[in-house]
PDB file of C-alpha atoms in Angstrom:
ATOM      1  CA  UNK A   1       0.251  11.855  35.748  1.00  0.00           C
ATOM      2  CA  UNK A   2       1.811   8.519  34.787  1.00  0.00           C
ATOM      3  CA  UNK A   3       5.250   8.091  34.316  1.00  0.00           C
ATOM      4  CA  UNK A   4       6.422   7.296  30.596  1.00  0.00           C
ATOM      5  CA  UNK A   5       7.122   4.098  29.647  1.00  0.00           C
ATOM      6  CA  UNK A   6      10.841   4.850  27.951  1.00  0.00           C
ATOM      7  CA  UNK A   7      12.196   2.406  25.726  1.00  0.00           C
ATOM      8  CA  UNK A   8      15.171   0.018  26.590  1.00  0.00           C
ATOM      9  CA  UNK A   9      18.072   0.169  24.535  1.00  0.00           C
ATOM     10  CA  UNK A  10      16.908  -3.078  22.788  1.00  0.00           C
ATOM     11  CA  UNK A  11      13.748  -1.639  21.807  1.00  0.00           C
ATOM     12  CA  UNK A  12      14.979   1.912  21.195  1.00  0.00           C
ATOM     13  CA  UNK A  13      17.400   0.252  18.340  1.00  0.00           C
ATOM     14  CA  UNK A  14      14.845  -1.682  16.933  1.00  0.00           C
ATOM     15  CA  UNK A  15      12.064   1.325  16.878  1.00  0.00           C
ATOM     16  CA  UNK A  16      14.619   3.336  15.127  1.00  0.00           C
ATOM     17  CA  UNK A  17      16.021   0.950  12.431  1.00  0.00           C
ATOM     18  CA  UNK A  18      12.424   0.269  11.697  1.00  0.00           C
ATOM     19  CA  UNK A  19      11.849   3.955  11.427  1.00  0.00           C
ATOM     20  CA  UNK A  20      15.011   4.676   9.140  1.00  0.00           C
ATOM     21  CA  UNK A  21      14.620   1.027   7.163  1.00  0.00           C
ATOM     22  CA  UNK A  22      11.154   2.035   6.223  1.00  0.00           C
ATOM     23  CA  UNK A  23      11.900   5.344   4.905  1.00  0.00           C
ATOM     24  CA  UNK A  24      14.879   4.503   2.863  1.00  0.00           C
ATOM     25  CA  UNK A  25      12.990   1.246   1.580  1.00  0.00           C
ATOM     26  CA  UNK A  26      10.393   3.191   0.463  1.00  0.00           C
ATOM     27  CA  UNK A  27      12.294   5.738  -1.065  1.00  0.00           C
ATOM     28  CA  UNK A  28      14.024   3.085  -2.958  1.00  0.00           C
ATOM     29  CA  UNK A  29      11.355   0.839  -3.860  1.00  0.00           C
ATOM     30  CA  UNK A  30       9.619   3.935  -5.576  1.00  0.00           C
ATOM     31  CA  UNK A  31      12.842   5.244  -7.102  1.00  0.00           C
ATOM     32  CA  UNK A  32      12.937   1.759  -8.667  1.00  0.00           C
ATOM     33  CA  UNK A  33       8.884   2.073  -9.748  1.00  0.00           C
ATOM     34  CA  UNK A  34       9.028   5.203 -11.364  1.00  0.00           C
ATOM     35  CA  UNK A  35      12.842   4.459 -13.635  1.00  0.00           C
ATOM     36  CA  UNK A  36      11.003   1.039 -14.671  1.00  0.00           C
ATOM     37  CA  UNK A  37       7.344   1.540 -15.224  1.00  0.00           C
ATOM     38  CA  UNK A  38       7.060   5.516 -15.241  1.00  0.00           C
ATOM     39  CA  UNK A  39       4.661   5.013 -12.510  1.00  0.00           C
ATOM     40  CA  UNK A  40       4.341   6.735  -8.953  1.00  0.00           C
ATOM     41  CA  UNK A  41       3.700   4.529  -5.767  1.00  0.00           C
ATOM     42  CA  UNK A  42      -0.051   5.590  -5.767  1.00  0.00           C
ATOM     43  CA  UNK A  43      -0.357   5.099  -9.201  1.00  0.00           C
ATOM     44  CA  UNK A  44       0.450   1.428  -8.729  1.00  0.00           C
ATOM     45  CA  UNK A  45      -1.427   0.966  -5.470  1.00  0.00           C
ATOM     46  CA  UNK A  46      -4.183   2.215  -7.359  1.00  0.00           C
ATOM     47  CA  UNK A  47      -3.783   0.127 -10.598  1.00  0.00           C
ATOM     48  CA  UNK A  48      -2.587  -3.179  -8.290  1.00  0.00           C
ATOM     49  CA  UNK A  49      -5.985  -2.551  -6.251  1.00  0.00           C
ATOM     50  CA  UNK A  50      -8.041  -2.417  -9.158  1.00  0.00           C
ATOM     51  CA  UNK A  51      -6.843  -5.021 -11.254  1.00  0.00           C
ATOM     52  CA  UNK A  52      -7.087  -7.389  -8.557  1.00  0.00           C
ATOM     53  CA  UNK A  53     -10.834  -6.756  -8.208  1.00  0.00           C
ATOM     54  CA  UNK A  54     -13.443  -9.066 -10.183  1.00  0.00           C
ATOM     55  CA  UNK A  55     -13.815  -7.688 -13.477  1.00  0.00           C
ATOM     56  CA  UNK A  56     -11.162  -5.012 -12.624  1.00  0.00           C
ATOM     57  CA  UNK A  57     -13.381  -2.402 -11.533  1.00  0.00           C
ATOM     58  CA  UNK A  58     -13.968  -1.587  -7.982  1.00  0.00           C
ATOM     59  CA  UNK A  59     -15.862   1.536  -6.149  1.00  0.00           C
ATOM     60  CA  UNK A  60     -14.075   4.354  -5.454  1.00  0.00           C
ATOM     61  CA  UNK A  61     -15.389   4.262  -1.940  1.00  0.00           C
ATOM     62  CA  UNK A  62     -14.084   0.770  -1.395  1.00  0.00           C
ATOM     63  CA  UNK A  63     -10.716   1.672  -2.825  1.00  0.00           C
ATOM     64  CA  UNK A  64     -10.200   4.606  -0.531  1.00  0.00           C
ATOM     65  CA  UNK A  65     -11.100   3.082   2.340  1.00  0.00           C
ATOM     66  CA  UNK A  66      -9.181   0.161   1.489  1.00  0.00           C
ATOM     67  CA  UNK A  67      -5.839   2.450   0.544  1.00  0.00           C
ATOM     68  CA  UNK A  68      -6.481   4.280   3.743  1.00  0.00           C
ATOM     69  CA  UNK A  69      -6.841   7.779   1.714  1.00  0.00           C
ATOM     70  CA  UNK A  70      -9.456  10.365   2.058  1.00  0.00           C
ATOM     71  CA  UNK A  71     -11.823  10.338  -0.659  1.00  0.00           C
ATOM     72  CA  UNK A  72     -10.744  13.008  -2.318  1.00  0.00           C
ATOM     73  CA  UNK A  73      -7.116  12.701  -2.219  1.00  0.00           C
ATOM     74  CA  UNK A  74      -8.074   9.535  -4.700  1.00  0.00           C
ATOM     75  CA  UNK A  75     -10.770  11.609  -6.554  1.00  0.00           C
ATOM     76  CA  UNK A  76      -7.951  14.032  -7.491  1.00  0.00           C
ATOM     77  CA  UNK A  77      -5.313  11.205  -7.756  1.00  0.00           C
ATOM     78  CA  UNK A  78      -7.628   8.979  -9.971  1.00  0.00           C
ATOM     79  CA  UNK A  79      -8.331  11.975 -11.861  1.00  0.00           C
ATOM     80  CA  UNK A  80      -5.061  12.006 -13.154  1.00  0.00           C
ATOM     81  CA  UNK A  81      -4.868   8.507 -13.805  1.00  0.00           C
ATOM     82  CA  UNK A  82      -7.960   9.076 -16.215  1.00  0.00           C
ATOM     83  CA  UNK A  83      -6.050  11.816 -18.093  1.00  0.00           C
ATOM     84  CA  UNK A  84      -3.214   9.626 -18.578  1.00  0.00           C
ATOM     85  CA  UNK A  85      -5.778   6.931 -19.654  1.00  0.00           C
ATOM     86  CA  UNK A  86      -5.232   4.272 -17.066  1.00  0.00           C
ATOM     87  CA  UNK A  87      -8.559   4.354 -15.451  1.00  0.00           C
ATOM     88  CA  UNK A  88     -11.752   4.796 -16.349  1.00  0.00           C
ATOM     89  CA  UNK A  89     -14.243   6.465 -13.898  1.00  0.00           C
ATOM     90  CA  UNK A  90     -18.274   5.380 -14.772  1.00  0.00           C
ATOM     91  CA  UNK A  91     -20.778   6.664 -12.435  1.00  0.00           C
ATOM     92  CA  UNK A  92     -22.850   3.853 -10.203  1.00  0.00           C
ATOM     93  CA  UNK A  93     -26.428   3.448 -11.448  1.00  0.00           C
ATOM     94  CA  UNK A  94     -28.257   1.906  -8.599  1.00  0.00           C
ATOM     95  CA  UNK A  95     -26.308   4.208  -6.318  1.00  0.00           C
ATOM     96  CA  UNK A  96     -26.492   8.248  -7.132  1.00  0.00           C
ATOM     97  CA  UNK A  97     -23.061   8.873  -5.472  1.00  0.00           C
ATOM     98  CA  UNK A  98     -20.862   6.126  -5.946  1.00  0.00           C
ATOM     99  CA  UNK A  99     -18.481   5.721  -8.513  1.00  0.00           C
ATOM    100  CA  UNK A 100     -16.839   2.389 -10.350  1.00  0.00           C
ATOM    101  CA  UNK A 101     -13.220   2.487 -10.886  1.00  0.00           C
ATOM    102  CA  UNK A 102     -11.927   0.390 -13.925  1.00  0.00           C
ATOM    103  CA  UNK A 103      -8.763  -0.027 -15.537  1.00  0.00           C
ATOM    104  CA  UNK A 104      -8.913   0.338 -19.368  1.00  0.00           C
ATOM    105  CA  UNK A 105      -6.434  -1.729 -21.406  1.00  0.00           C
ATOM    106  CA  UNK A 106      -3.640   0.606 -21.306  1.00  0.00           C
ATOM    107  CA  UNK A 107      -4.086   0.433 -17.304  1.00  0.00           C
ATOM    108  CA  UNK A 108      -3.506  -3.121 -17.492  1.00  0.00           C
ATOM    109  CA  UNK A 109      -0.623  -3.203 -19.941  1.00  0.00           C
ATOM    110  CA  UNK A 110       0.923  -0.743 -17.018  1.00  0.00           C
ATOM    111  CA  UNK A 111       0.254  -2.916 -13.962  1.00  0.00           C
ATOM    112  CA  UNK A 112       1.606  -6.006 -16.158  1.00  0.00           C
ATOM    113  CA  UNK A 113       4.282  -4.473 -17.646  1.00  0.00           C
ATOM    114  CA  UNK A 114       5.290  -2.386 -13.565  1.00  0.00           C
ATOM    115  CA  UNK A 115       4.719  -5.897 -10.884  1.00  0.00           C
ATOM    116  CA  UNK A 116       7.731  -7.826 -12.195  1.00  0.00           C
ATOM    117  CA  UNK A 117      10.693  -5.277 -11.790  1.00  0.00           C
ATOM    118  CA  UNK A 118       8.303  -4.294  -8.867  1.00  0.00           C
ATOM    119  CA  UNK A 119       8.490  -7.103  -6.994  1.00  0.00           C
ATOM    120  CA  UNK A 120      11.865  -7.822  -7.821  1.00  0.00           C
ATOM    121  CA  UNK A 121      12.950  -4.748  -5.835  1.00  0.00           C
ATOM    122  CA  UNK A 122      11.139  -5.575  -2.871  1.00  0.00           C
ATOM    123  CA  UNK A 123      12.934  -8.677  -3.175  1.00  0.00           C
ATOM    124  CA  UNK A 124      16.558  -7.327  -3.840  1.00  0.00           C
ATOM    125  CA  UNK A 125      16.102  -4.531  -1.203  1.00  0.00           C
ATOM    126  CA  UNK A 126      14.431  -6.645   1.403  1.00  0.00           C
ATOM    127  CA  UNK A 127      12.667  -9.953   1.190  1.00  0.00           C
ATOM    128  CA  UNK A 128      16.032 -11.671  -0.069  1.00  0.00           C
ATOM    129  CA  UNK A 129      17.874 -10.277   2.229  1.00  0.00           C
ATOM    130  CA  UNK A 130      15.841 -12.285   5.050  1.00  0.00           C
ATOM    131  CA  UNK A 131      15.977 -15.545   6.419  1.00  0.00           C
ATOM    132  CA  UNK A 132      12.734 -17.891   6.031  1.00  0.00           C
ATOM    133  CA  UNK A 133      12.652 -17.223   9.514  1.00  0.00           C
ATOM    134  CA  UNK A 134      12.425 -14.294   9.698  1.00  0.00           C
ATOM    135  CA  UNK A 135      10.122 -13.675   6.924  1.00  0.00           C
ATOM    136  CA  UNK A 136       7.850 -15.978   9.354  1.00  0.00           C
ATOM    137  CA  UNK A 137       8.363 -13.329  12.445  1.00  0.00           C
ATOM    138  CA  UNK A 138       8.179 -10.650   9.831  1.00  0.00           C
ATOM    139  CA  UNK A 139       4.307 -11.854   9.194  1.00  0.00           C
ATOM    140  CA  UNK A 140       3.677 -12.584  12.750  1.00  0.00           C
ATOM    141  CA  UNK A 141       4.651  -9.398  13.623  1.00  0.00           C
ATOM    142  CA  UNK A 142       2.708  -7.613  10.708  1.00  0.00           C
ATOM    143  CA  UNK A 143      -0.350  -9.758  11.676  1.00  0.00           C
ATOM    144  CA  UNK A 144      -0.458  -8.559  15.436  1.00  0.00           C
ATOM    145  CA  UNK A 145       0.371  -5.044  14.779  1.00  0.00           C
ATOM    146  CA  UNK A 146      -2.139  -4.745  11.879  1.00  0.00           C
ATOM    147  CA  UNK A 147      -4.916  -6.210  13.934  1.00  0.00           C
ATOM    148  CA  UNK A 148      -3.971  -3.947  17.092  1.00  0.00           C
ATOM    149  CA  UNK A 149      -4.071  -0.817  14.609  1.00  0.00           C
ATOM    150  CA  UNK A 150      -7.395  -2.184  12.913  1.00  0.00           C
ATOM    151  CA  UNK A 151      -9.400  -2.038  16.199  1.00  0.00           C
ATOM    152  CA  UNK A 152      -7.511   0.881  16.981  1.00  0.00           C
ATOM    153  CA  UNK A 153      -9.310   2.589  13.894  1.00  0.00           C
ATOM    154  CA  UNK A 154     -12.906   1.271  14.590  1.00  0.00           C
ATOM    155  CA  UNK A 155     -12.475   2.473  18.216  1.00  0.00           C
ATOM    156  CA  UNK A 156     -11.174   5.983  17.234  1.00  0.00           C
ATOM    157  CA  UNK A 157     -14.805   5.525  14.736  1.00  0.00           C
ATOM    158  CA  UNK A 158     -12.526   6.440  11.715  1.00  0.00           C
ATOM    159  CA  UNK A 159     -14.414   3.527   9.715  1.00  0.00           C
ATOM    160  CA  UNK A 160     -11.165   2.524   8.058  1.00  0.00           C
ATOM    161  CA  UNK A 161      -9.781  -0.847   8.671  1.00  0.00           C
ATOM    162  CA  UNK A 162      -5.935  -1.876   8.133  1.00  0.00           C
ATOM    163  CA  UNK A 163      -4.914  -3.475   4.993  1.00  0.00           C
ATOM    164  CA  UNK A 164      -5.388  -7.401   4.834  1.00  0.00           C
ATOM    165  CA  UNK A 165      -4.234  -8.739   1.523  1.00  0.00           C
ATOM    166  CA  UNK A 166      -3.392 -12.507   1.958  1.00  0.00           C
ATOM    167  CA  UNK A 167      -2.000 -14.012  -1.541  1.00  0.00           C
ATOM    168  CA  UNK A 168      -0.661 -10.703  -2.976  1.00  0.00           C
ATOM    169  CA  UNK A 169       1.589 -12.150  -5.224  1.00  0.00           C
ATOM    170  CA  UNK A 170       3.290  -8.802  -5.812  1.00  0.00           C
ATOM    171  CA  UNK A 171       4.692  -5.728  -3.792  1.00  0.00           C
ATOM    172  CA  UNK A 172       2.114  -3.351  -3.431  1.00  0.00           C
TER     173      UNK A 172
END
């Protein structure tokens, strides 16, 4: 058996403030989502998704394995997204088991109205709290991680890839 490879203090600190900064970021960020828009984090990763897709409609397939959710964790979500009459859910003709995903007008009112107090609390609780610096090692380090963790994925044959969303002009 081979001996573990135990962090050094250096990494130990940063492993754990990553850890801790994520969760309370999140929990934040979110808090901040649902007192502005009224809308849960996977209701805006689903309606930022969507309405970035041409005509702002996209398969449900595509959207689940782009989200990295099971497909029916976002057949229930979405589901509830319908009820509230965000989305609208229209069966796939040339294709007897896919679905289309497609915001209705009230959908997009809520993704409009929800990015800019959205992004403005990523950038009050993190991005403007970083140097341009190290926003640039910040992406460097997301890029090598993310593609580590992609063909970490397609080795493992779970078919999902990691999320690579260039030119997202708003916290998602």
């Amino acid at each position: 058996m081979t001996e573990p490879r135990w962090l050094s203090p250096a990494q130990a600190r940063a492993w754990a403030g990553y850890r801790r900064m994520r969760a309370l970021l999140d929990l934040q960020v979110t808090r901040d989502l649902a007192r502005d828009s009224g809308l849960s984090d996977a209701d805006y990763d689903v309606l930022s998704n969507v309405s970035e897709a041409a005509g702002h409609s996209l398969r449900l397939g595509d959207l689940a394995a782009h989200m990295l959710w099971s497909k029916s964790r976002l057949s229930h979500h979405v589901a509830r997204m319908e009820r509230r009459g965000l989305v609208e859910r229209q069966d796939v003709p040339s294709d007897g088991r896919g679905a289309l995903l497609t915001l209705t007008g009230a959908g997009w009112q809520a993704i409009t109205d929800a990015a800019p107090a959205h992004v403005e609390s990523a950038r009050q609780h993190f991005i403007d709290l970083l140097t341009d610096e190290q926003i640039r090692v910040l992406g460097d380090v997301t890029e090598t991680v993310l593609a580590h963790l992609s063909g970490v994925q397609n080795d493992q044959g779970a078919g999902r890839r990691a999320p690579d969303r260039p030119g997202v002009a708003h916290a998602g």
